[in-house]
Amino acid sequence: MKLICSPISPYARKAMLLARLSNIELEESRPTQNGANGYAAGDNPLGKIPALEWQPGQYLFDSPVICEYLDSLRKTPLLPAEGHPRFIQLWQHALGDGLSDAVYNYRVETMRPKEFHWAKMIERHNQAIENSIATLEKIIPWLGDTWTFGNIAIVCGLDYAGCRAPHYDWKSSAPELADWHARFAATTVWAETNEYSEITS
């Protein structure tokens, strides 16, 4: 299978991380374009990454679908099959993605020339970042001490926030969350998929 991806995308990184955790061999293909048709034109009609070629010439998207498919290939999936535990994991996964969404949207708004800044929208996205971090700090006991379907997205979202929203020091604001994150940051799969340290702006 081929995954069109970039570790800088928290959504693509989730799939890369899950594949490594599951010993699934993927050809990781970096996107070569970023024009009107996006990063994955022809492979994903939305132009977004990641896009997974799961059948010849057929691509899965978006990232939660890709992650659920990769998880289904495991002998013991991380995502529970049914009931309350399943929806807790899906909720956590959505919270991690929502944090990434807020960071991305904040960055896009603040990268515009100052005369085009939309102050209310910047405040909205910044508040979503802060609210997400505050929620995660409250639910530390739910997040687990090993990789789960939910916390893969959370770890990726936190790393993305540290890189693309450095104005908000989430580790100082959520010290227990920072300690929790540090345990995952010490793992091999985290290091293999982390390229944020190479980004300077």
Short mmCIF file of the C-alpha atoms (twelve columns), coordinates in Angstrom:
data_MODEL
# 
_entry.id   MODEL 
# 
loop_
_atom_site.group_PDB 
_atom_site.id 
_atom_site.type_symbol 
_atom_site.label_atom_id 
_atom_site.label_alt_id 
_atom_site.label_comp_id 
_atom_site.label_asym_id 
_atom_site.label_seq_id 
_atom_site.Cartn_x 
_atom_site.Cartn_y 
_atom_site.Cartn_z 
_atom_site.pdbx_PDB_model_num 
ATOM 1   C CA . MET A 1   0.000   0.000  0.000  1 
ATOM 2   C CA . LYS A 2   1.077   3.556  -0.650 1 
ATOM 3   C CA . LEU A 3   0.401   6.463  1.686  1 
ATOM 4   C CA . ILE A 4   0.684   9.978  0.310  1 
ATOM 5   C CA . CYS A 5   1.759   11.808 3.413  1 
ATOM 6   C CA . SER A 6   4.020   14.230 5.217  1 
ATOM 7   C CA . PRO A 7   4.997   13.976 8.889  1 
ATOM 8   C CA . ILE A 8   4.378   17.721 9.164  1 
ATOM 9   C CA . SER A 9   0.672   17.016 8.689  1 
ATOM 10  C CA . PRO A 10  -0.723  15.724 11.997 1 
ATOM 11  C CA . TYR A 11  -3.419  13.889 10.040 1 
ATOM 12  C CA . ALA A 12  -0.911  12.053 7.861  1 
ATOM 13  C CA . ARG A 13  1.352   11.435 10.827 1 
ATOM 14  C CA . LYS A 14  -1.438  9.563  12.628 1 
ATOM 15  C CA . ALA A 15  -1.572  7.028  9.812  1 
ATOM 16  C CA . MET A 16  2.212   6.730  9.670  1 
ATOM 17  C CA . LEU A 17  2.366   6.170  13.407 1 
ATOM 18  C CA . LEU A 18  -0.453  3.629  13.435 1 
ATOM 19  C CA . ALA A 19  1.146   1.676  10.564 1 
ATOM 20  C CA . ARG A 20  4.417   1.437  12.486 1 
ATOM 21  C CA . LEU A 21  2.647   0.354  15.652 1 
ATOM 22  C CA . SER A 22  0.870   -2.336 13.641 1 
ATOM 23  C CA . ASN A 23  3.892   -3.536 11.646 1 
ATOM 24  C CA . ILE A 24  2.103   -2.627 8.430  1 
ATOM 25  C CA . GLU A 25  4.467   -1.886 5.566  1 
ATOM 26  C CA . LEU A 26  3.554   1.278  3.718  1 
ATOM 27  C CA . GLU A 27  5.291   3.053  0.902  1 
ATOM 28  C CA . GLU A 28  5.323   6.600  2.242  1 
ATOM 29  C CA . SER A 29  5.148   8.968  -0.714 1 
ATOM 30  C CA . ARG A 30  5.726   12.666 -0.144 1 
ATOM 31  C CA . PRO A 31  3.455   15.050 -2.073 1 
ATOM 32  C CA . THR A 32  5.108   16.986 -4.876 1 
ATOM 33  C CA . GLN A 33  2.512   19.662 -5.536 1 
ATOM 34  C CA . ASN A 34  0.703   22.399 -3.649 1 
ATOM 35  C CA . GLY A 35  -1.288  24.354 -6.203 1 
ATOM 36  C CA . ALA A 36  -4.973  24.825 -6.835 1 
ATOM 37  C CA . ASN A 37  -5.487  21.055 -6.805 1 
ATOM 38  C CA . GLY A 38  -3.837  20.629 -3.408 1 
ATOM 39  C CA . TYR A 39  -1.278  18.051 -2.325 1 
ATOM 40  C CA . ALA A 40  -2.868  14.862 -3.633 1 
ATOM 41  C CA . ALA A 41  -4.723  15.766 -6.792 1 
ATOM 42  C CA . GLY A 42  -5.967  12.679 -8.617 1 
ATOM 43  C CA . ASP A 43  -5.504  10.513 -5.532 1 
ATOM 44  C CA . ASN A 44  -7.875  12.480 -3.319 1 
ATOM 45  C CA . PRO A 45  -10.408 14.709 -5.104 1 
ATOM 46  C CA . LEU A 46  -10.178 17.086 -2.133 1 
ATOM 47  C CA . GLY A 47  -6.428  17.407 -2.711 1 
ATOM 48  C CA . LYS A 48  -5.668  16.695 0.959  1 
ATOM 49  C CA . ILE A 49  -3.204  14.382 2.626  1 
ATOM 50  C CA . PRO A 50  -3.141  11.668 3.733  1 
ATOM 51  C CA . ALA A 51  -4.484  9.496  0.933  1 
ATOM 52  C CA . LEU A 52  -4.021  5.730  1.129  1 
ATOM 53  C CA . GLU A 53  -3.889  3.533  -1.964 1 
ATOM 54  C CA . TRP A 54  -5.546  0.488  -0.438 1 
ATOM 55  C CA . GLN A 55  -6.481  -1.093 -3.795 1 
ATOM 56  C CA . PRO A 56  -4.674  -0.478 -7.097 1 
ATOM 57  C CA . GLY A 57  -5.725  2.972  -8.215 1 
ATOM 58  C CA . GLN A 58  -8.225  3.355  -5.352 1 
ATOM 59  C CA . TYR A 59  -7.541  5.747  -2.465 1 
ATOM 60  C CA . LEU A 60  -9.018  6.046  0.993  1 
ATOM 61  C CA . PHE A 61  -9.416  9.420  2.710  1 
ATOM 62  C CA . ASP A 62  -9.707  11.219 5.110  1 
ATOM 63  C CA . SER A 63  -7.459  10.441 8.055  1 
ATOM 64  C CA . PRO A 64  -9.985  8.866  10.496 1 
ATOM 65  C CA . VAL A 65  -11.108 6.497  7.728  1 
ATOM 66  C CA . ILE A 66  -7.505  5.600  6.898  1 
ATOM 67  C CA . CYS A 67  -6.678  5.034  10.556 1 
ATOM 68  C CA . GLU A 68  -9.712  2.830  11.092 1 
ATOM 69  C CA . TYR A 69  -8.833  0.785  8.011  1 
ATOM 70  C CA . LEU A 70  -5.209  0.306  9.106  1 
ATOM 71  C CA . ASP A 71  -6.410  -0.595 12.592 1 
ATOM 72  C CA . SER A 72  -8.727  -3.234 11.109 1 
ATOM 73  C CA . LEU A 73  -5.677  -5.021 9.673  1 
ATOM 74  C CA . ARG A 74  -4.282  -5.648 13.146 1 
ATOM 75  C CA . LYS A 75  -4.782  -9.024 14.795 1 
ATOM 76  C CA . THR A 76  -6.127  -7.132 17.799 1 
ATOM 77  C CA . PRO A 77  -7.451  -3.710 16.737 1 
ATOM 78  C CA . LEU A 78  -6.841  -0.743 18.997 1 
ATOM 79  C CA . LEU A 79  -10.383 0.521  18.408 1 
ATOM 80  C CA . PRO A 80  -12.956 -1.483 20.380 1 
ATOM 81  C CA . ALA A 81  -15.568 -3.128 18.197 1 
ATOM 82  C CA . GLU A 82  -18.638 -1.786 19.955 1 
ATOM 83  C CA . GLY A 83  -20.223 -0.127 22.923 1 
ATOM 84  C CA . HIS A 84  -19.134 2.701  25.200 1 
ATOM 85  C CA . PRO A 85  -15.357 2.003  24.936 1 
ATOM 86  C CA . ARG A 86  -15.525 2.357  21.141 1 
ATOM 87  C CA . PHE A 87  -17.181 5.752  21.270 1 
ATOM 88  C CA . ILE A 88  -14.831 7.029  23.964 1 
ATOM 89  C CA . GLN A 89  -11.936 6.211  21.635 1 
ATOM 90  C CA . LEU A 90  -13.628 7.836  18.651 1 
ATOM 91  C CA . TRP A 91  -14.374 10.912 20.778 1 
ATOM 92  C CA . GLN A 92  -10.748 11.162 21.869 1 
ATOM 93  C CA . HIS A 93  -9.598  10.758 18.270 1 
ATOM 94  C CA . ALA A 94  -11.962 13.556 17.230 1 
ATOM 95  C CA . LEU A 95  -10.679 15.780 20.046 1 
ATOM 96  C CA . GLY A 96  -7.103  15.277 18.855 1 
ATOM 97  C CA . ASP A 97  -8.115  16.091 15.284 1 
ATOM 98  C CA . GLY A 98  -10.089 19.100 16.500 1 
ATOM 99  C CA . LEU A 99  -6.994  20.457 18.235 1 
ATOM 100 C CA . SER A 100 -5.061  20.036 14.986 1 
ATOM 101 C CA . ASP A 101 -7.865  21.791 13.091 1 
ATOM 102 C CA . ALA A 102 -7.787  24.745 15.477 1 
ATOM 103 C CA . VAL A 103 -4.006  25.058 15.234 1 
ATOM 104 C CA . TYR A 104 -4.099  24.887 11.432 1 
ATOM 105 C CA . ASN A 105 -6.869  27.485 11.188 1 
ATOM 106 C CA . TYR A 106 -5.125  29.800 13.666 1 
ATOM 107 C CA . ARG A 107 -1.909  29.596 11.677 1 
ATOM 108 C CA . VAL A 108 -3.642  30.301 8.355  1 
ATOM 109 C CA . GLU A 109 -5.385  33.375 9.764  1 
ATOM 110 C CA . THR A 110 -2.246  34.787 11.397 1 
ATOM 111 C CA . MET A 111 -0.083  34.207 8.313  1 
ATOM 112 C CA . ARG A 112 -2.120  36.725 6.332  1 
ATOM 113 C CA . PRO A 113 -0.861  40.317 6.080  1 
ATOM 114 C CA . LYS A 114 -1.951  42.191 9.214  1 
ATOM 115 C CA . GLU A 115 -4.444  44.331 7.334  1 
ATOM 116 C CA . PHE A 116 -6.315  41.145 6.412  1 
ATOM 117 C CA . HIS A 117 -6.361  39.599 9.894  1 
ATOM 118 C CA . TRP A 118 -9.852  38.633 11.052 1 
ATOM 119 C CA . ALA A 119 -9.513  39.282 14.775 1 
ATOM 120 C CA . LYS A 120 -12.688 37.466 15.827 1 
ATOM 121 C CA . MET A 121 -11.735 34.366 13.860 1 
ATOM 122 C CA . ILE A 122 -8.200  34.357 15.271 1 
ATOM 123 C CA . GLU A 123 -9.675  34.629 18.765 1 
ATOM 124 C CA . ARG A 124 -12.100 31.790 17.974 1 
ATOM 125 C CA . HIS A 125 -9.368  29.408 16.841 1 
ATOM 126 C CA . ASN A 126 -7.073  30.371 19.703 1 
ATOM 127 C CA . GLN A 127 -9.879  29.724 22.189 1 
ATOM 128 C CA . ALA A 128 -10.464 26.302 20.627 1 
ATOM 129 C CA . ILE A 129 -6.772  25.476 21.171 1 
ATOM 130 C CA . GLU A 130 -6.933  26.553 24.807 1 
ATOM 131 C CA . ASN A 131 -10.232 24.731 25.415 1 
ATOM 132 C CA . SER A 132 -8.894  21.528 23.880 1 
ATOM 133 C CA . ILE A 133 -5.781  21.604 26.057 1 
ATOM 134 C CA . ALA A 134 -7.836  22.333 29.171 1 
ATOM 135 C CA . THR A 135 -10.144 19.412 28.399 1 
ATOM 136 C CA . LEU A 136 -7.225  17.044 27.849 1 
ATOM 137 C CA . GLU A 137 -5.679  18.108 31.145 1 
ATOM 138 C CA . LYS A 138 -8.923  17.155 32.897 1 
ATOM 139 C CA . ILE A 139 -9.240  13.724 31.307 1 
ATOM 140 C CA . ILE A 140 -5.684  12.430 31.790 1 
ATOM 141 C CA . PRO A 141 -6.938  9.218  33.490 1 
ATOM 142 C CA . TRP A 142 -8.957  8.379  30.373 1 
ATOM 143 C CA . LEU A 143 -6.095  8.756  27.914 1 
ATOM 144 C CA . GLY A 144 -4.223  5.567  28.774 1 
ATOM 145 C CA . ASP A 145 -0.545  4.797  29.306 1 
ATOM 146 C CA . THR A 146 -0.086  2.915  26.030 1 
ATOM 147 C CA . TRP A 147 -0.973  3.823  22.462 1 
ATOM 148 C CA . THR A 148 -4.714  3.734  21.738 1 
ATOM 149 C CA . PHE A 149 -6.830  4.659  18.731 1 
ATOM 150 C CA . GLY A 150 -7.828  7.867  20.484 1 
ATOM 151 C CA . ASN A 151 -4.555  9.061  21.895 1 
ATOM 152 C CA . ILE A 152 -2.645  8.645  18.631 1 
ATOM 153 C CA . ALA A 153 -4.597  11.666 17.354 1 
ATOM 154 C CA . ILE A 154 -4.104  13.521 20.629 1 
ATOM 155 C CA . VAL A 155 -0.321  13.096 20.640 1 
ATOM 156 C CA . CYS A 156 -0.135  14.228 17.008 1 
ATOM 157 C CA . GLY A 157 -2.330  17.232 17.771 1 
ATOM 158 C CA . LEU A 158 -0.187  18.255 20.736 1 
ATOM 159 C CA . ASP A 159 3.014   18.034 18.712 1 
ATOM 160 C CA . TYR A 160 1.433   20.080 15.937 1 
ATOM 161 C CA . ALA A 161 0.354   22.716 18.459 1 
ATOM 162 C CA . GLY A 162 3.882   22.919 19.829 1 
ATOM 163 C CA . CYS A 163 5.219   23.543 16.327 1 
ATOM 164 C CA . ARG A 164 2.574   25.710 14.683 1 
ATOM 165 C CA . ALA A 165 1.069   27.535 17.675 1 
ATOM 166 C CA . PRO A 166 4.133   28.321 19.817 1 
ATOM 167 C CA . HIS A 167 2.458   31.468 21.146 1 
ATOM 168 C CA . TYR A 168 0.516   29.192 23.493 1 
ATOM 169 C CA . ASP A 169 2.771   27.233 25.836 1 
ATOM 170 C CA . TRP A 170 0.492   24.263 26.340 1 
ATOM 171 C CA . LYS A 171 3.038   22.349 28.424 1 
ATOM 172 C CA . SER A 172 3.083   25.094 31.047 1 
ATOM 173 C CA . SER A 173 -0.702  25.419 30.940 1 
ATOM 174 C CA . ALA A 174 -1.243  21.657 31.297 1 
ATOM 175 C CA . PRO A 175 1.661   20.143 33.274 1 
ATOM 176 C CA . GLU A 176 0.024   16.754 33.831 1 
ATOM 177 C CA . LEU A 177 -0.724  16.514 30.116 1 
ATOM 178 C CA . ALA A 178 2.903   17.427 29.401 1 
ATOM 179 C CA . ASP A 179 4.094   14.579 31.625 1 
ATOM 180 C CA . TRP A 180 1.687   12.188 29.930 1 
ATOM 181 C CA . HIS A 181 2.859   13.304 26.470 1 
ATOM 182 C CA . ALA A 182 6.515   12.888 27.438 1 
ATOM 183 C CA . ARG A 183 6.031   9.133  27.914 1 
ATOM 184 C CA . PHE A 184 4.907   8.776  24.307 1 
ATOM 185 C CA . ALA A 185 7.612   11.123 23.060 1 
ATOM 186 C CA . ALA A 186 10.141  8.640  24.434 1 
ATOM 187 C CA . THR A 187 8.957   5.860  22.111 1 
ATOM 188 C CA . THR A 188 10.602  4.800  18.867 1 
ATOM 189 C CA . VAL A 189 7.500   5.248  16.710 1 
ATOM 190 C CA . TRP A 190 7.098   8.817  17.958 1 
ATOM 191 C CA . ALA A 191 10.694  9.667  17.068 1 
ATOM 192 C CA . GLU A 192 10.464  7.997  13.658 1 
ATOM 193 C CA . THR A 193 7.488   10.137 12.651 1 
ATOM 194 C CA . ASN A 194 8.543   13.428 14.240 1 
ATOM 195 C CA . GLU A 195 10.029  16.045 11.928 1 
ATOM 196 C CA . TYR A 196 8.819   19.158 13.726 1 
ATOM 197 C CA . SER A 197 12.225  19.809 15.277 1 
ATOM 198 C CA . GLU A 198 13.463  20.664 11.767 1 
ATOM 199 C CA . ILE A 199 10.915  23.454 11.347 1 
ATOM 200 C CA . THR A 200 12.133  26.886 12.354 1 
ATOM 201 C CA . SER A 201 9.092   28.971 11.452 1 
# 
